[in-house]
Coordinates of N, CA and C in Angstrom, one line a residue:
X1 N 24.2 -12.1 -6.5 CA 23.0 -11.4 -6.7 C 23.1 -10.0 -6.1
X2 N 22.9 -9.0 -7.0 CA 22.6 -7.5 -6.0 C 21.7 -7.4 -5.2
X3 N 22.1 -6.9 -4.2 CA 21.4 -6.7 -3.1 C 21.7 -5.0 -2.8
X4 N 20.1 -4.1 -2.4 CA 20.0 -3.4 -1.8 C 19.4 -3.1 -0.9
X5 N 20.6 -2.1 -0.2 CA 20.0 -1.1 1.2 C 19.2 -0.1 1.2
X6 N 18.3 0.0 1.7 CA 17.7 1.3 1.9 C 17.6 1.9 2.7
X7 N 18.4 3.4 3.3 CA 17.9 3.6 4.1 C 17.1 5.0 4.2
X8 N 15.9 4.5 5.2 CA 15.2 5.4 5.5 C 15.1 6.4 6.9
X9 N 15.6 7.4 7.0 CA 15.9 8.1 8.1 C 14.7 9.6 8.0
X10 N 14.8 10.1 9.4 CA 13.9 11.1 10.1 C 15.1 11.4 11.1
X11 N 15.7 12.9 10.5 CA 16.4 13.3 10.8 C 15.9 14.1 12.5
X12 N 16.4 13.8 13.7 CA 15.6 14.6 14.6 C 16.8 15.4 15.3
X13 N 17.6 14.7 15.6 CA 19.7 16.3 15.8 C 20.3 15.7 14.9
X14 N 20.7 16.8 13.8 CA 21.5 16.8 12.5 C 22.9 16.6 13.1
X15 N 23.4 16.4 14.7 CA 24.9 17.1 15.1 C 25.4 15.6 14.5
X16 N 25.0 14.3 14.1 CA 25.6 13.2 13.7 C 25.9 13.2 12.3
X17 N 25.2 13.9 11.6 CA 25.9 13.8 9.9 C 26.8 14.2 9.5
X18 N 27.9 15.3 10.1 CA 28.7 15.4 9.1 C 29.9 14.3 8.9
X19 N 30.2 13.8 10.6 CA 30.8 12.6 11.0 C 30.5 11.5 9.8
X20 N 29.1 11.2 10.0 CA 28.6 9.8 9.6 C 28.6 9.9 8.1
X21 N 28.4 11.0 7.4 CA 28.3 11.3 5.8 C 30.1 11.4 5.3
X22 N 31.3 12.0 6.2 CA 32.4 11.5 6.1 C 32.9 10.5 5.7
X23 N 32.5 9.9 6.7 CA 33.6 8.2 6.9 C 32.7 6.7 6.3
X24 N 30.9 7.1 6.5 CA 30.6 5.9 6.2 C 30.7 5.4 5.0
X25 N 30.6 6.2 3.4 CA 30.9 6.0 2.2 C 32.1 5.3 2.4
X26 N 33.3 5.5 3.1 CA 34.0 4.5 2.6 C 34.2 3.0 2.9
X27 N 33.0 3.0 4.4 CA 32.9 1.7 4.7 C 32.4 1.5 4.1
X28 N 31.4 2.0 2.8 CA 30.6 1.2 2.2 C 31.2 0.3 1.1
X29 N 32.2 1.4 0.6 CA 33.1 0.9 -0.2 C 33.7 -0.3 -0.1
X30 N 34.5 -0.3 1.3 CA 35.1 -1.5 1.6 C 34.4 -3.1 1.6
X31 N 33.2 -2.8 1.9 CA 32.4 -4.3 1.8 C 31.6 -4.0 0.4
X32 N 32.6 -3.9 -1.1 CA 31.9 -3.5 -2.5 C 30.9 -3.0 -2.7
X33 N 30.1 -2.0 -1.5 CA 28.7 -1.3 -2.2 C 29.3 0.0 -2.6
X34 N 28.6 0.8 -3.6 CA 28.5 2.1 -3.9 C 27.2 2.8 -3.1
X35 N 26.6 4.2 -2.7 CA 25.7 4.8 -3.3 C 25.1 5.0 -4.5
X36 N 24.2 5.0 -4.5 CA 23.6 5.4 -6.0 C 22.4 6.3 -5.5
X37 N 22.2 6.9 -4.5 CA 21.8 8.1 -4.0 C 21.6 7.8 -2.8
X38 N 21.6 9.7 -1.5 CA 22.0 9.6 -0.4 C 21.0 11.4 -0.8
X39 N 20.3 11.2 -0.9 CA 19.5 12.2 -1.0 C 18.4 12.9 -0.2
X40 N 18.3 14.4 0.3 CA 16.8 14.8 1.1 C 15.8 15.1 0.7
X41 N 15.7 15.0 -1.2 CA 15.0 15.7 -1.8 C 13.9 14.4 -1.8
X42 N 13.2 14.1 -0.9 CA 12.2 13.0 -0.8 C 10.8 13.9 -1.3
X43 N 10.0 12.8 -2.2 CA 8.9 13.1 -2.8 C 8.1 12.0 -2.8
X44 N 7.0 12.7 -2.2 CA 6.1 11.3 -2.2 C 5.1 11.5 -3.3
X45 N 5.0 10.4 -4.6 CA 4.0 10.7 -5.3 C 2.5 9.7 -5.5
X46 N 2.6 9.0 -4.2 CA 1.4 8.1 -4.2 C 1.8 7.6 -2.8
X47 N 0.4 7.8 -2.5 CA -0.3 7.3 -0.8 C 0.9 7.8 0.4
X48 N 0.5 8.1 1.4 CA 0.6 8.6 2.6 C 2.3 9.0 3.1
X49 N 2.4 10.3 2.6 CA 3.9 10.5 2.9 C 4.5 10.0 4.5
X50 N 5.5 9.6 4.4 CA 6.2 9.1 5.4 C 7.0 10.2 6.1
X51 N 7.2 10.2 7.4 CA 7.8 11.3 7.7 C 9.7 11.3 7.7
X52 N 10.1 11.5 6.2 CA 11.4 11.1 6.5 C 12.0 12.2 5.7
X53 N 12.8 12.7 5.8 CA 14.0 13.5 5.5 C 14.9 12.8 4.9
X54 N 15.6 11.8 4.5 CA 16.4 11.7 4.0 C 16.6 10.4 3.8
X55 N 16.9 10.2 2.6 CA 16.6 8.3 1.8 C 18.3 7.7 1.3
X56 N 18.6 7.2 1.6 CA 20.1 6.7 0.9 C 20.1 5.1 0.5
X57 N 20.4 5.1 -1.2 CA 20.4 3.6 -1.6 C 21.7 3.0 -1.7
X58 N 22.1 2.0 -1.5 CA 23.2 1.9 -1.4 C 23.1 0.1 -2.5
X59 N 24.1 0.0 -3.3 CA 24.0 -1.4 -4.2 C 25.1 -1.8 -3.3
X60 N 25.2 -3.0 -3.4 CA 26.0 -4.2 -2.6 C 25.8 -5.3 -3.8
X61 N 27.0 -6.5 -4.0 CA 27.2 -7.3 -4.8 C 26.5 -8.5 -4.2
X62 N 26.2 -8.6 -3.0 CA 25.6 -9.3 -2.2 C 25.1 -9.2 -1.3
X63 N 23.8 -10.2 -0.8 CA 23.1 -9.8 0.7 C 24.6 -10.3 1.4
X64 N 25.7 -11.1 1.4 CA 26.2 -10.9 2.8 C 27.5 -9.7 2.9
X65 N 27.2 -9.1 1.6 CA 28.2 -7.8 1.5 C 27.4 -6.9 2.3
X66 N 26.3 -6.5 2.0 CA 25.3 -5.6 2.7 C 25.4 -5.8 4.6
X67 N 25.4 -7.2 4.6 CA 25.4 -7.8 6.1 C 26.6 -7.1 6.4
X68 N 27.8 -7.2 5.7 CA 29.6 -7.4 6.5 C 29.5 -5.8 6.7
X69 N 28.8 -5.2 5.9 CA 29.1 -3.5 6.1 C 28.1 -3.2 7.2
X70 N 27.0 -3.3 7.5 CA 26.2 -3.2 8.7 C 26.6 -3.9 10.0
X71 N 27.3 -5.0 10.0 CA 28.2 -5.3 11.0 C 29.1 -5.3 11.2
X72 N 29.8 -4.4 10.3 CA 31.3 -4.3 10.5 C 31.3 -3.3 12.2
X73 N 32.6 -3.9 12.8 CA 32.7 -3.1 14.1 C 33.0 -1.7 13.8
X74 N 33.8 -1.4 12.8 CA 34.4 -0.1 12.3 C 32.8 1.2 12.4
X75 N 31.8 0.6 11.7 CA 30.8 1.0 11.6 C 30.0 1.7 13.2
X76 N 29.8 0.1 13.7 CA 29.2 0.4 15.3 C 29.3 1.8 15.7
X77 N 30.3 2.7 15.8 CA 30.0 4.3 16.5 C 29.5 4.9 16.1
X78 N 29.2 4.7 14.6 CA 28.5 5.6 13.3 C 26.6 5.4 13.9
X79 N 26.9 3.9 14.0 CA 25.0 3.5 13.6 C 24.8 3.8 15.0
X80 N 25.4 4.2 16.0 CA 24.7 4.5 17.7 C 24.3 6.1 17.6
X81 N 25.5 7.0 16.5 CA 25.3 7.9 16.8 C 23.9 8.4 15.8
X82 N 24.0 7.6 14.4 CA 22.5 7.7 13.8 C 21.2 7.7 14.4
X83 N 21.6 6.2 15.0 CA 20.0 5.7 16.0 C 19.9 6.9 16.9
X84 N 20.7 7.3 17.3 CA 20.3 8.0 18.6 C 19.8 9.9 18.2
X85 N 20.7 10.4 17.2 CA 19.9 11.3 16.3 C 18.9 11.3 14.9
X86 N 18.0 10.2 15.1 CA 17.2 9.6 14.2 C 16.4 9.0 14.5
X87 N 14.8 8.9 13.5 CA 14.5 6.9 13.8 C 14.9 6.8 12.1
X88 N 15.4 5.6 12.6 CA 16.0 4.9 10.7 C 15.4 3.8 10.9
X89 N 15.4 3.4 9.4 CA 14.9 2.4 9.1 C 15.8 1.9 8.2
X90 N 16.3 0.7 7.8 CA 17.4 0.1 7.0 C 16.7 -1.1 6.3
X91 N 16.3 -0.7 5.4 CA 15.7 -2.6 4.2 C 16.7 -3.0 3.4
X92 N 16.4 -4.0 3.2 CA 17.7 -4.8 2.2 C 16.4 -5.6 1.2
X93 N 16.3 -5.5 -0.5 CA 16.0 -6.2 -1.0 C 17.0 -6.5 -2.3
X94 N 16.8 -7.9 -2.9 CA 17.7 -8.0 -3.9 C 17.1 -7.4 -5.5
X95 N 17.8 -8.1 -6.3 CA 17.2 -7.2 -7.5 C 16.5 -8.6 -8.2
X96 N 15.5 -9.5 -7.8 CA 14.7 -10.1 -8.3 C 13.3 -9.9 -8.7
X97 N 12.7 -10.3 -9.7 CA 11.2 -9.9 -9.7 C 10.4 -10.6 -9.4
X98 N 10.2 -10.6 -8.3 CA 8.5 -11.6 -7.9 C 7.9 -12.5 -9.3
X99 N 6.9 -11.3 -10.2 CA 6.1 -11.9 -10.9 C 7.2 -13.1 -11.5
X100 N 8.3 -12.5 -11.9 CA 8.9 -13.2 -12.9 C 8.8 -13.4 -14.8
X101 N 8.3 -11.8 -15.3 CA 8.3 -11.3 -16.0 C 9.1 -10.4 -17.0
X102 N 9.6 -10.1 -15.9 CA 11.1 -9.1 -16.7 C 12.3 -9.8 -16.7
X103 N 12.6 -9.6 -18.1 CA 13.2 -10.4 -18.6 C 14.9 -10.2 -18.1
X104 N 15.2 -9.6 -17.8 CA 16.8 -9.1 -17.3 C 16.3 -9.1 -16.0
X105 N 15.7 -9.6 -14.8 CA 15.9 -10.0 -13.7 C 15.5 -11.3 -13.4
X106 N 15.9 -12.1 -12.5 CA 16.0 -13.0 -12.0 C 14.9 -13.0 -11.3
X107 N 13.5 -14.4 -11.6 CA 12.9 -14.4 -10.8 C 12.9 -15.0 -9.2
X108 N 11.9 -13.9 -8.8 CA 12.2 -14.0 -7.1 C 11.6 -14.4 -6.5

């Protein structure tokens, strides 16, 4: 089942991105997620904008694909230097629908 990342970052010292926008895509790769956007152009068009700069989705083949890339050790220097130039936020949901109405997803 697909599973996605989300992450939500508030960029506060930019000196960690060029590093972490480098090298992390390919860790992502390695545990089968792509991006499917890594974008600043955040817009909020309903209820109380969040204070965040920069949103990145990432698809994974699975919740423990998603897990193996966020704990991969290789990663660890990347997510210290994020946390520590940021507050992030990282969600994982899969691609099911609650109601269980739509017909091309798997109810959730």
């Amino acid at each position: 089942m697909t599973a996605y990342l989300i992450a939500d970052i508030k960029v506060k010292d930019p000196k960690w991105i060029p590093d972490y926008a480098a090298a992390v895509h390919d860790l992502v790769h390695k545990h089968g997620g792509k991006y499917l956007s890594r974008s600043g152009n955040v817009k909020t068009l309903e209820g109380k904008p969040l204070d965040t700069t920069l949103i990145a989705l990432m698809a994974f083949p699975s919740e423990a694909a998603a897990r193996a890339f966020t704990n991969d050790p290789a990663y660890a220097p990347f997510v210290s230097a994020r946390q520590g130039g940021s507050d992030s936020r990282f969600q994982l949901i899969d691609n099911t629908d609650l109601a269980g109405t739509i017909s091309y997803l798997p109810k959730g």
